[in-house]
Tab-separated table of C-alpha atoms in Angstrom:
chain	number	residue	atom	x	y	z
A	1	MET	CA	37.455	-8.134	2.297
A	2	THR	CA	35.605	-8.204	-1.534
A	3	VAL	CA	33.025	-5.433	-1.247
A	4	ALA	CA	29.526	-6.678	-2.535
A	5	ALA	CA	28.507	-5.082	-5.774
A	6	VAL	CA	25.731	-2.556	-5.385
A	7	PRO	CA	22.470	-3.539	-6.874
A	8	ARG	CA	20.014	-1.088	-8.678
A	9	PRO	CA	18.412	0.784	-5.796
A	10	TYR	CA	14.801	1.247	-7.490
A	11	GLN	CA	13.472	-2.512	-8.138
A	12	ASN	CA	10.349	-3.441	-6.669
A	13	TYR	CA	7.875	-1.325	-4.241
A	14	VAL	CA	7.480	-5.117	-1.623
A	15	TYR	CA	3.877	-3.881	-0.074
A	16	ALA	CA	3.405	-7.147	0.080
A	17	TYR	CA	4.200	-10.877	-0.297
A	18	PRO	CA	4.101	-12.991	-2.580
A	19	HIS	CA	3.037	-10.389	-5.042
A	20	LYS	CA	0.274	-10.243	-6.981
A	21	THR	CA	2.034	-10.971	-10.364
A	22	SER	CA	2.074	-14.063	-9.070
A	23	TYR	CA	-1.240	-15.364	-7.819
A	24	ARG	CA	-2.994	-17.584	-10.793
A	25	PRO	CA	-6.369	-18.573	-10.631
A	26	LEU	CA	-7.263	-21.394	-7.902
A	27	THR	CA	-8.391	-24.875	-9.225
A	28	PRO	CA	-10.122	-26.027	-7.342
A	29	ARG	CA	-11.867	-22.554	-6.288
A	30	PRO	CA	-11.834	-23.487	-2.162
A	31	ALA	CA	-14.405	-22.568	0.039
A	32	LEU	CA	-13.857	-18.979	2.015
A	33	ALA	CA	-15.396	-21.411	5.240
A	34	ASP	CA	-12.740	-23.688	4.776
A	35	LEU	CA	-9.547	-20.892	3.736
A	36	TRP	CA	-10.535	-18.879	7.384
A	37	ARG	CA	-11.740	-22.189	9.537
A	38	ASN	CA	-8.363	-22.141	11.605
A	39	GLN	CA	-7.072	-19.337	11.136
A	40	ALA	CA	-6.461	-16.588	14.187
A	41	ARG	CA	-9.383	-13.933	14.335
A	42	HIS	CA	-8.693	-12.381	17.368
A	43	ALA	CA	-6.719	-9.235	15.656
A	44	LEU	CA	-7.874	-8.957	11.774
A	45	SER	CA	-7.602	-6.454	9.083
A	46	LEU	CA	-9.943	-4.732	6.948
A	47	TYR	CA	-9.799	-3.727	3.652
A	48	LEU	CA	-12.597	-1.617	1.679
A	49	HIS	CA	-11.225	-1.582	-1.957
A	50	ILE	CA	-12.860	1.124	-4.527
A	51	PRO	CA	-11.576	1.181	-7.656
A	52	PHE	CA	-12.440	4.284	-9.138
A	53	CYS	CA	-10.774	7.947	-9.491
A	54	GLU	CA	-11.249	11.314	-11.148
A	55	VAL	CA	-8.245	10.838	-12.916
A	56	ARG	CA	-5.592	8.158	-13.680
A	57	CYS	CA	-1.886	9.435	-12.372
A	58	GLY	CA	0.540	8.757	-15.250
A	59	PHE	CA	2.186	6.538	-13.285
A	60	CYS	CA	0.093	4.895	-11.740
A	61	ASN	CA	-0.629	1.036	-12.192
A	62	LEU	CA	-3.073	0.331	-9.084
A	63	PHE	CA	-6.098	-1.306	-9.707
A	64	THR	CA	-8.373	1.538	-11.109
A	65	ARG	CA	-10.906	2.835	-13.682
A	66	VAL	CA	-11.794	6.713	-14.071
A	67	GLY	CA	-15.277	7.946	-14.064
A	68	ALA	CA	-18.231	5.263	-13.369
A	69	PRO	CA	-21.179	5.818	-15.603
A	70	ASP	CA	-24.383	4.387	-15.419
A	71	ARG	CA	-24.681	4.678	-11.729
A	72	LEU	CA	-21.726	2.229	-11.196
A	73	THR	CA	-21.078	3.516	-8.141
A	74	GLY	CA	-24.343	2.097	-6.845
A	75	ARG	CA	-23.976	-1.215	-8.526
A	76	TYR	CA	-20.842	-1.403	-6.786
A	77	LEU	CA	-21.496	-1.337	-3.781
A	78	ASP	CA	-24.437	-3.088	-3.745
A	79	ALA	CA	-21.753	-6.173	-4.972
A	80	LEU	CA	-19.663	-4.999	-1.877
A	81	ASP	CA	-22.446	-5.646	0.281
A	82	ARG	CA	-23.066	-8.693	-1.175
A	83	GLN	CA	-19.530	-9.867	-1.016
A	84	ALA	CA	-19.471	-9.118	2.792
A	85	HIS	CA	-22.487	-10.947	3.570
A	86	ALA	CA	-21.257	-13.837	2.218
A	87	VAL	CA	-17.633	-13.328	3.523
A	88	ARG	CA	-19.110	-12.635	7.457
A	89	GLU	CA	-21.048	-16.431	6.905
A	90	ALA	CA	-18.361	-17.475	5.907
A	91	LEU	CA	-15.663	-16.581	9.118
A	92	GLY	CA	-19.187	-17.613	11.140
A	93	GLU	CA	-19.381	-16.927	14.591
A	94	ARG	CA	-16.670	-19.573	15.911
A	95	PRO	CA	-13.778	-18.167	16.783
A	96	ALA	CA	-15.045	-15.122	17.331
A	97	SER	CA	-13.409	-12.447	14.616
A	98	ARG	CA	-12.175	-9.033	15.584
A	99	PHE	CA	-11.088	-6.353	13.405
A	100	ALA	CA	-8.322	-4.707	14.531
A	101	THR	CA	-7.930	-1.783	12.167
A	102	ALA	CA	-9.434	-1.089	8.908
A	103	ALA	CA	-9.011	0.986	5.535
A	104	PHE	CA	-10.744	2.493	2.992
A	105	GLY	CA	-7.907	1.986	-0.494
A	106	GLY	CA	-8.271	2.308	-4.069
A	107	GLY	CA	-8.838	4.001	-6.445
A	108	THR	CA	-9.958	6.868	-4.862
A	109	PRO	CA	-12.602	6.547	-1.866
A	110	THR	CA	-14.050	9.892	-1.901
A	111	TYR	CA	-14.705	9.214	-5.574
A	112	LEU	CA	-17.761	7.736	-3.606
A	113	ALA	CA	-20.665	10.546	-2.478
A	114	ALA	CA	-20.982	11.326	0.864
A	115	HIS	CA	-24.165	9.209	0.871
A	116	GLU	CA	-22.405	6.214	-0.862
A	117	LEU	CA	-19.311	6.774	1.901
A	118	GLU	CA	-22.261	6.351	4.789
A	119	ARG	CA	-22.668	3.297	3.087
A	120	LEU	CA	-19.446	2.175	3.021
A	121	CYS	CA	-19.060	2.661	6.466
A	122	ASP	CA	-22.242	0.616	7.169
A	123	ILE	CA	-21.243	-2.470	5.565
A	124	ALA	CA	-17.976	-2.445	7.099
A	125	GLU	CA	-19.770	-2.018	10.327
A	126	ARG	CA	-23.204	-3.422	10.479
A	127	VAL	CA	-22.327	-6.356	8.226
A	128	MET	CA	-18.204	-6.976	8.900
A	129	GLY	CA	-18.618	-6.570	12.713
A	130	ALA	CA	-15.757	-3.735	12.797
A	131	ASP	CA	-16.399	-0.993	15.377
A	132	LEU	CA	-15.013	2.208	13.165
A	133	ARG	CA	-14.729	4.536	16.119
A	134	ALA	CA	-12.677	2.384	18.423
A	135	ILE	CA	-10.182	1.103	15.818
A	136	PRO	CA	-7.751	3.151	13.919
A	137	LEU	CA	-9.418	3.614	10.263
A	138	SER	CA	-7.745	5.409	7.394
A	139	VAL	CA	-9.080	6.730	3.859
A	140	GLU	CA	-7.141	8.194	1.023
A	141	ALA	CA	-8.365	10.421	-0.346
A	142	SER	CA	-7.507	13.190	-3.466
A	143	PRO	CA	-7.528	16.952	-3.434
A	144	ALA	CA	-10.522	16.806	-5.748
A	145	THR	CA	-12.629	14.419	-4.095
A	146	ALA	CA	-11.692	15.773	0.121
A	147	THR	CA	-14.772	17.715	0.074
A	148	ALA	CA	-16.014	19.299	2.585
A	149	ASP	CA	-19.365	16.971	2.917
A	150	ARG	CA	-17.172	13.694	2.036
A	151	LEU	CA	-14.921	14.772	5.047
A	152	ALA	CA	-17.626	15.584	7.232
A	153	VAL	CA	-19.013	11.760	7.240
A	154	LEU	CA	-15.526	10.266	6.857
A	155	ALA	CA	-15.081	12.106	10.315
A	156	ALA	CA	-18.172	11.553	12.070
A	157	ARG	CA	-17.670	7.588	11.123
A	158	GLY	CA	-14.362	6.926	13.013
A	159	THR	CA	-11.975	8.337	10.727
A	160	THR	CA	-8.082	8.524	12.159
A	161	ARG	CA	-6.235	9.475	9.516
A	162	LEU	CA	-6.205	10.537	5.768
A	163	SER	CA	-4.011	10.750	3.543
A	164	LEU	CA	-3.949	12.554	0.406
A	165	GLY	CA	-1.872	11.994	-2.626
A	166	VAL	CA	-0.578	15.286	-3.750
A	167	GLN	CA	2.601	13.835	-4.838
A	168	SER	CA	4.224	17.663	-5.855
A	169	PHE	CA	3.097	21.360	-5.410
A	170	VAL	CA	4.418	22.613	-8.134
A	171	ASP	CA	1.951	22.405	-10.764
A	172	ALA	CA	4.955	22.432	-13.180
A	173	GLU	CA	5.615	18.908	-12.203
A	174	ALA	CA	2.445	17.662	-11.051
A	175	ARG	CA	1.274	18.115	-14.829
A	176	ALA	CA	4.769	15.805	-15.847
A	177	ALA	CA	3.201	13.106	-14.122
A	178	VAL	CA	0.267	13.266	-16.280
A	179	ARG	CA	-1.512	14.283	-12.679
A	180	PRO	CA	-3.606	17.772	-13.569
A	181	GLN	CA	-3.931	19.398	-10.346
A	182	HIS	CA	-3.044	22.797	-8.912
A	183	ARG	CA	-1.422	23.614	-5.871
A	184	THR	CA	-3.978	26.046	-4.851
A	185	ASP	CA	-5.955	23.457	-4.927
A	186	VAL	CA	-3.928	21.366	-3.140
A	187	GLU	CA	-4.401	24.108	-0.426
A	188	ALA	CA	-7.782	24.567	-0.746
A	189	ALA	CA	-8.110	20.531	-0.137
A	190	LEU	CA	-5.759	20.553	3.354
A	191	GLY	CA	-7.654	23.431	5.049
A	192	ARG	CA	-10.674	21.449	4.641
A	193	ILE	CA	-8.945	18.146	6.270
A	194	ARG	CA	-7.347	20.475	9.612
A	195	ASP	CA	-11.246	22.100	9.598
A	196	ALA	CA	-13.014	17.978	9.676
A	197	GLY	CA	-10.854	17.269	12.929
A	198	ILE	CA	-8.928	14.365	11.354
A	199	PRO	CA	-6.497	13.417	14.295
A	200	VAL	CA	-4.138	12.084	11.296
A	201	LEU	CA	-3.359	13.920	7.969
A	202	ASN	CA	-1.080	11.990	6.264
A	203	ILE	CA	0.097	13.527	2.117
A	204	ASP	CA	2.435	11.610	-0.260
A	205	LEU	CA	5.212	13.452	-2.251
A	206	ILE	CA	7.142	11.820	-5.548
A	207	TYR	CA	10.658	11.626	-6.161
A	208	GLY	CA	12.432	11.612	-9.566
A	209	ILE	CA	9.866	13.550	-11.911
A	210	ASP	CA	11.016	14.771	-14.980
A	211	GLY	CA	12.225	18.194	-14.819
A	212	GLN	CA	12.250	17.816	-10.747
A	213	THR	CA	15.523	20.029	-9.633
A	214	GLU	CA	16.614	20.037	-6.129
A	215	SER	CA	14.942	23.913	-5.662
A	216	SER	CA	11.944	22.736	-6.559
A	217	TRP	CA	12.102	19.232	-4.722
A	218	ARG	CA	12.603	21.835	-1.816
A	219	GLN	CA	9.609	23.715	-2.522
A	220	SER	CA	7.205	20.503	-2.207
A	221	LEU	CA	8.968	20.438	1.268
A	222	ASP	CA	8.657	23.669	2.715
A	223	ALA	CA	4.815	23.390	1.442
A	224	ALA	CA	4.382	19.943	3.186
A	225	LEU	CA	5.755	20.829	6.581
A	226	HIS	CA	4.186	24.161	6.617
A	227	TRP	CA	0.931	22.231	7.229
A	228	ARG	CA	2.849	20.802	10.451
A	229	LEU	CA	1.671	17.207	8.466
A	230	GLU	CA	1.293	14.268	11.141
A	231	GLU	CA	2.306	12.048	8.462
A	232	ILE	CA	4.600	12.489	4.845
A	233	TYR	CA	5.307	9.662	2.979
A	234	LEU	CA	8.031	10.318	0.378
A	235	TYR	CA	7.743	8.034	-3.243
A	236	PRO	CA	10.404	7.394	-5.671
A	237	LEU	CA	9.028	7.595	-8.923
A	238	TYR	CA	8.099	4.171	-11.144
A	239	VAL	CA	7.319	4.234	-14.789
A	240	ARG	CA	5.367	0.870	-15.747
A	241	PRO	CA	3.991	-0.922	-18.392
A	242	LEU	CA	0.423	0.111	-19.616
A	243	THR	CA	0.986	3.172	-17.541
A	244	GLY	CA	0.945	6.842	-18.878
A	245	LEU	CA	4.428	7.307	-18.548
A	246	GLY	CA	4.991	4.184	-19.556
A	247	ARG	CA	4.026	5.088	-22.546
A	248	ASN	CA	6.747	8.360	-22.923
A	249	ILE	CA	10.120	6.911	-21.889
A	250	ASP	CA	12.117	9.824	-22.825
A	251	PRO	CA	15.694	7.505	-23.791
A	252	ALA	CA	17.400	10.679	-23.373
A	253	VAL	CA	17.387	9.853	-19.624
A	254	SER	CA	19.688	6.769	-18.594
A	255	GLU	CA	18.663	4.203	-16.011
A	256	GLN	CA	21.587	5.133	-14.096
A	257	ASP	CA	21.488	8.893	-14.221
A	258	TRP	CA	17.907	8.831	-12.948
A	259	ASP	CA	18.938	6.119	-10.160
A	260	ILE	CA	21.478	8.884	-9.336
A	261	GLN	CA	18.707	12.077	-9.190
A	262	ARG	CA	16.115	9.668	-7.465
A	263	LEU	CA	18.850	8.891	-4.769
A	264	SER	CA	19.498	12.520	-4.130
A	265	ARG	CA	16.116	13.314	-3.859
A	266	TYR	CA	15.412	10.991	-1.641
A	267	ARG	CA	18.882	12.337	0.658
A	268	GLU	CA	17.639	15.721	0.997
A	269	GLY	CA	13.804	14.845	1.429
A	270	ARG	CA	14.844	12.406	4.712
A	271	ASP	CA	17.340	14.747	6.172
A	272	ARG	CA	15.234	17.719	5.851
A	273	LEU	CA	12.365	15.794	8.112
A	274	LEU	CA	14.595	13.891	10.227
A	275	ALA	CA	15.862	17.894	11.032
A	276	GLU	CA	12.340	19.511	11.206
A	277	GLY	CA	11.184	16.794	14.005
A	278	TYR	CA	9.856	13.550	11.634
A	279	GLU	CA	11.343	9.935	12.101
A	280	GLN	CA	11.408	7.420	9.799
A	281	ILE	CA	9.356	4.418	9.922
A	282	SER	CA	10.505	2.458	7.039
A	283	MET	CA	12.255	4.091	3.440
A	284	ARG	CA	8.806	5.881	2.803
A	285	MET	CA	7.269	6.523	5.627
A	286	PHE	CA	8.196	9.445	8.448
A	287	ARG	CA	5.874	10.732	10.956
A	288	ARG	CA	5.981	13.164	13.242
A	289	ILE	CA	7.491	12.625	16.464
A	290	ASP	CA	4.623	14.515	18.244
A	291	ALA	CA	1.979	13.347	16.246
A	292	PRO	CA	-1.309	11.930	18.236
A	293	PRO	CA	-1.827	8.232	18.486
A	294	GLN	CA	-4.539	7.215	15.943
A	295	GLY	CA	-5.603	4.772	18.479
A	296	PRO	CA	-4.979	1.119	19.990
A	297	ASP	CA	-3.498	-1.212	17.104
A	298	ASP	CA	-2.658	-4.558	18.181
A	299	TYR	CA	-2.702	-5.762	14.581
A	300	ALA	CA	0.666	-6.740	13.252
A	301	CYS	CA	1.151	-7.580	9.765
A	302	GLN	CA	3.231	-10.295	9.927
A	303	THR	CA	1.275	-12.826	11.590
A	304	ASP	CA	-2.539	-11.651	11.331
A	305	GLY	CA	-5.239	-11.771	8.631
A	306	MET	CA	-6.623	-9.263	6.299
A	307	ILE	CA	-10.312	-9.652	4.812
A	308	GLY	CA	-10.237	-7.688	1.502
A	309	LEU	CA	-13.761	-6.812	-0.004
A	310	GLY	CA	-13.971	-4.998	-3.094
A	311	CYS	CA	-12.724	-6.201	-6.893
A	312	GLY	CA	-9.224	-5.326	-6.172
A	313	ALA	CA	-8.456	-6.386	-3.193
A	314	ARG	CA	-6.186	-8.620	-1.456
A	315	SER	CA	-6.959	-11.277	1.890
A	316	TYR	CA	-4.373	-13.265	3.555
A	317	THR	CA	-4.522	-16.515	5.836
A	318	SER	CA	-1.443	-17.885	6.788
A	319	THR	CA	-2.093	-20.719	4.289
A	320	MET	CA	-3.681	-18.545	1.054
A	321	HIS	CA	-3.122	-15.340	-0.054
A	322	TYR	CA	-6.311	-14.434	-2.171
A	323	SER	CA	-8.088	-11.811	-4.428
A	324	PHE	CA	-9.863	-11.610	-7.655
A	325	ASP	CA	-8.447	-11.281	-11.133
A	326	TYR	CA	-5.229	-7.740	-11.541
A	327	ALA	CA	-5.105	-6.196	-14.145
A	328	VAL	CA	-3.794	-2.524	-15.373
A	329	SER	CA	-5.253	-1.949	-18.796
A	330	MET	CA	-8.154	0.636	-18.456
A	331	ARG	CA	-10.035	-2.311	-21.245
A	332	GLU	CA	-9.025	-5.253	-19.037
A	333	VAL	CA	-9.654	-3.111	-15.282
A	334	ARG	CA	-13.502	-2.171	-16.834
A	335	SER	CA	-14.359	-5.773	-17.818
A	336	ILE	CA	-13.095	-6.917	-14.363
A	337	ILE	CA	-14.761	-4.435	-12.566
A	338	ASP	CA	-18.256	-4.992	-14.497
A	339	THR	CA	-17.735	-8.814	-13.582
A	340	TYR	CA	-17.601	-8.422	-9.929
A	341	THR	CA	-20.805	-5.797	-10.093
A	342	THR	CA	-22.949	-9.328	-11.397
A	343	THR	CA	-21.199	-11.424	-9.480
A	344	THR	CA	-23.740	-12.879	-6.774
A	345	ASP	CA	-21.513	-15.735	-5.549
A	346	PHE	CA	-18.994	-14.529	-3.240
A	347	THR	CA	-18.248	-18.175	-0.918
A	348	HIS	CA	-15.127	-19.254	-3.028
A	349	ALA	CA	-11.708	-17.236	-3.238
A	350	VAL	CA	-10.703	-16.586	-7.398
A	351	VAL	CA	-7.596	-16.015	-7.665
A	352	GLY	CA	-4.714	-16.518	-5.351
A	353	ARG	CA	-1.389	-18.058	-4.002
A	354	ALA	CA	-0.511	-20.979	-1.713
A	355	VAL	CA	1.744	-19.656	1.374
A	356	ASP	CA	3.770	-22.796	2.658
A	357	ALA	CA	5.929	-22.515	5.964
A	358	GLU	CA	8.695	-21.134	3.720
A	359	GLU	CA	6.997	-18.735	1.732
A	360	ALA	CA	5.612	-17.756	5.447
A	361	ARG	CA	9.283	-16.704	6.782
A	362	ARG	CA	10.276	-14.795	3.854
A	363	ARG	CA	7.290	-12.785	4.407
A	364	HIS	CA	7.567	-12.368	8.148
A	365	LEU	CA	11.124	-11.031	7.123
A	366	LEU	CA	10.128	-8.587	4.673
A	367	GLN	CA	7.532	-7.435	6.633
A	368	SER	CA	9.999	-6.220	9.360
A	369	LEU	CA	13.141	-6.156	7.810
A	370	LEU	CA	11.799	-3.230	5.511
A	371	GLN	CA	10.735	-1.055	8.765
A	372	ALA	CA	12.936	0.674	10.629
A	373	GLN	CA	12.899	-0.815	13.734
A	374	GLY	CA	13.778	-3.850	12.205
A	375	LEU	CA	13.324	-7.736	12.224
A	376	ALA	CA	12.422	-8.394	16.416
A	377	LEU	CA	14.710	-11.981	16.085
A	378	ALA	CA	12.514	-13.755	19.556
A	379	GLY	CA	9.245	-13.389	17.783
A	380	TYR	CA	10.809	-15.178	14.499
A	381	ARG	CA	12.341	-18.014	16.366
A	382	LEU	CA	8.361	-18.256	18.455
A	383	ARG	CA	6.960	-18.171	15.101
A	384	PHE	CA	9.111	-20.614	13.356
A	385	GLY	CA	11.305	-22.614	15.117
A	386	SER	CA	14.114	-21.425	13.653
A	387	ASP	CA	16.705	-18.163	13.330
A	388	PRO	CA	16.566	-16.099	10.491
A	389	GLY	CA	20.762	-15.831	10.512
A	390	ARG	CA	20.718	-20.116	9.189
A	391	ASP	CA	17.325	-19.210	7.107
A	392	PHE	CA	18.353	-16.563	4.800
A	393	ALA	CA	21.962	-16.918	5.752
A	394	ASP	CA	23.603	-15.478	2.129
A	395	GLN	CA	21.278	-13.094	1.961
A	396	LEU	CA	21.805	-11.739	5.257
A	397	GLY	CA	25.806	-12.382	4.629
A	398	LEU	CA	25.334	-10.082	1.694
A	399	LEU	CA	23.725	-7.307	3.108
A	400	ALA	CA	25.924	-7.244	6.247
A	401	ASP	CA	28.811	-7.460	3.130
A	402	ARG	CA	27.153	-4.191	2.058
A	403	GLY	CA	27.085	-2.429	4.825
A	404	TRP	CA	23.187	-2.156	4.305
A	405	LEU	CA	22.920	-3.953	8.123
A	406	GLU	CA	23.708	-3.869	11.246
A	407	ALA	CA	22.600	-6.685	14.490
A	408	ASP	CA	22.208	-7.122	17.856
A	409	VAL	CA	20.896	-9.725	20.312
A	410	ASP	CA	17.951	-9.307	19.865
A	411	ARG	CA	16.668	-7.595	16.210
A	412	LEU	CA	18.240	-7.282	12.437
A	413	ARG	CA	17.441	-3.683	11.213
A	414	LEU	CA	19.055	-1.779	8.170
A	415	THR	CA	21.129	1.109	8.102
A	416	PRO	CA	20.415	4.429	6.850
A	417	LEU	CA	22.113	3.690	3.645
A	418	GLY	CA	20.452	-0.136	3.625
A	419	LEU	CA	16.865	1.407	4.343
A	420	ALA	CA	17.547	4.042	1.135
A	421	TYR	CA	17.761	0.919	-0.927
A	422	SER	CA	14.688	-0.738	0.474
A	423	ASP	CA	13.221	-1.760	-3.195
A	424	ALA	CA	16.748	-3.160	-4.310
A	425	ILE	CA	16.600	-5.714	-0.768
A	426	GLY	CA	13.555	-6.259	-1.103
A	427	PRO	CA	13.327	-8.624	-4.435
A	428	GLU	CA	16.278	-10.489	-3.228
A	429	PHE	CA	14.349	-12.249	-0.810
A	430	PHE	CA	12.042	-13.620	-3.097
A	431	SER	CA	11.913	-17.198	-3.589
A	432	PRO	CA	12.285	-19.273	-6.629
A	433	ALA	CA	8.938	-20.225	-7.326
A	434	VAL	CA	7.496	-16.411	-7.178
A	435	ARG	CA	10.290	-15.297	-9.089
A	436	SER	CA	9.333	-17.548	-11.555
A	437	ALA	CA	5.376	-16.823	-11.873
A	438	MET	CA	5.935	-12.912	-11.671
A	439	ALA	CA	8.302	-13.438	-14.891
A	440	ALA	CA	5.097	-15.617	-16.581
A	441	TYR	CA	2.965	-13.227	-15.963
A	442	GLU	CA	1.306	-12.195	-18.403
A	443	LEU	CA	0.780	-8.129	-18.059
A	444	ARG	CA	-2.598	-6.555	-19.546
């Protein structure tokens, strides 16, 4: 038997499909009321996006800007409130809409002052109708903005999970990633979060940073484990165009050498966390086995809709994924935010991509297969009336030939080696049309 060629392990983090760089301006712009009219709404996800940070990390290609001069955060929340009212009106009362989960992301939501976080929660609850104290609510934060007054607001309003961007407990590595912070500040923030009583605390750690060694990686893992964190995410470093690190790539380090380093750090981190009582949820996510539940969560990302508010948020229906314009460069991001804050008509989708039956199959498979529990065959067959083994015979056959896929009577799962190569597996399932659109996207 011929062994299938092994691709490079780090190609594209598939956290959503289709990728946002495949979106295009919608002409004509569809009315939100039409997009949501026939969408199931019994278990929606609500996402509010805050595109502000105190500093832009060198690896970051997210939609965010540094600072918010001239009361920009207030104007942004004004626009968010206008958008929320428009979306709520477009949803109407029939069928009834219910939110099963909520999240505040960014950017850094805790860049907002405490009273602005109160207003953000009010928009989610009083305008959108989400009961934040009754559903899982996840909020992203940075060490510098995880202050006691902000955390008190989040805890009181029902936050069940707080995710802190740490990246490294080694000061030299933080500087190398253009994240100016000190371990003492990180530790102080972790203490404040524990004092606030938020049930689930997650931190992000990055492997593959310039100068990182097995020893220094172990230092970060040791520090994280000391806090008995409920969740830990291990992210490979990517160097993307138009980011700070993208302008400073070291030509002396070959891509192959870097891949070997990152795979080694991944395996070391994975094995250490598994030995310390964590279970692997995906390539990146590890959860402590005895971590408390966040509350009832009957949202399924494969099938249920999501409403995103804010100019960096996406929204999903079964037939359309849509958002606002997207950029990475500071000048373009500032322009898009300025346009958003002056917008008065939020009744139509602006940028997006239609999702037909074939793309829905790909999305369902990707959102399931890249999780450790894998793809439930019965759920796929019930939804699509077909079998993934026939729909994706070539791709799944290739994974099996590489030893990355295991199958039983009711489920397809990636092997441990397959999970390690998740960022290579995901892009292999992209449709030709999505690949073409992504390739034609003009970076800005």
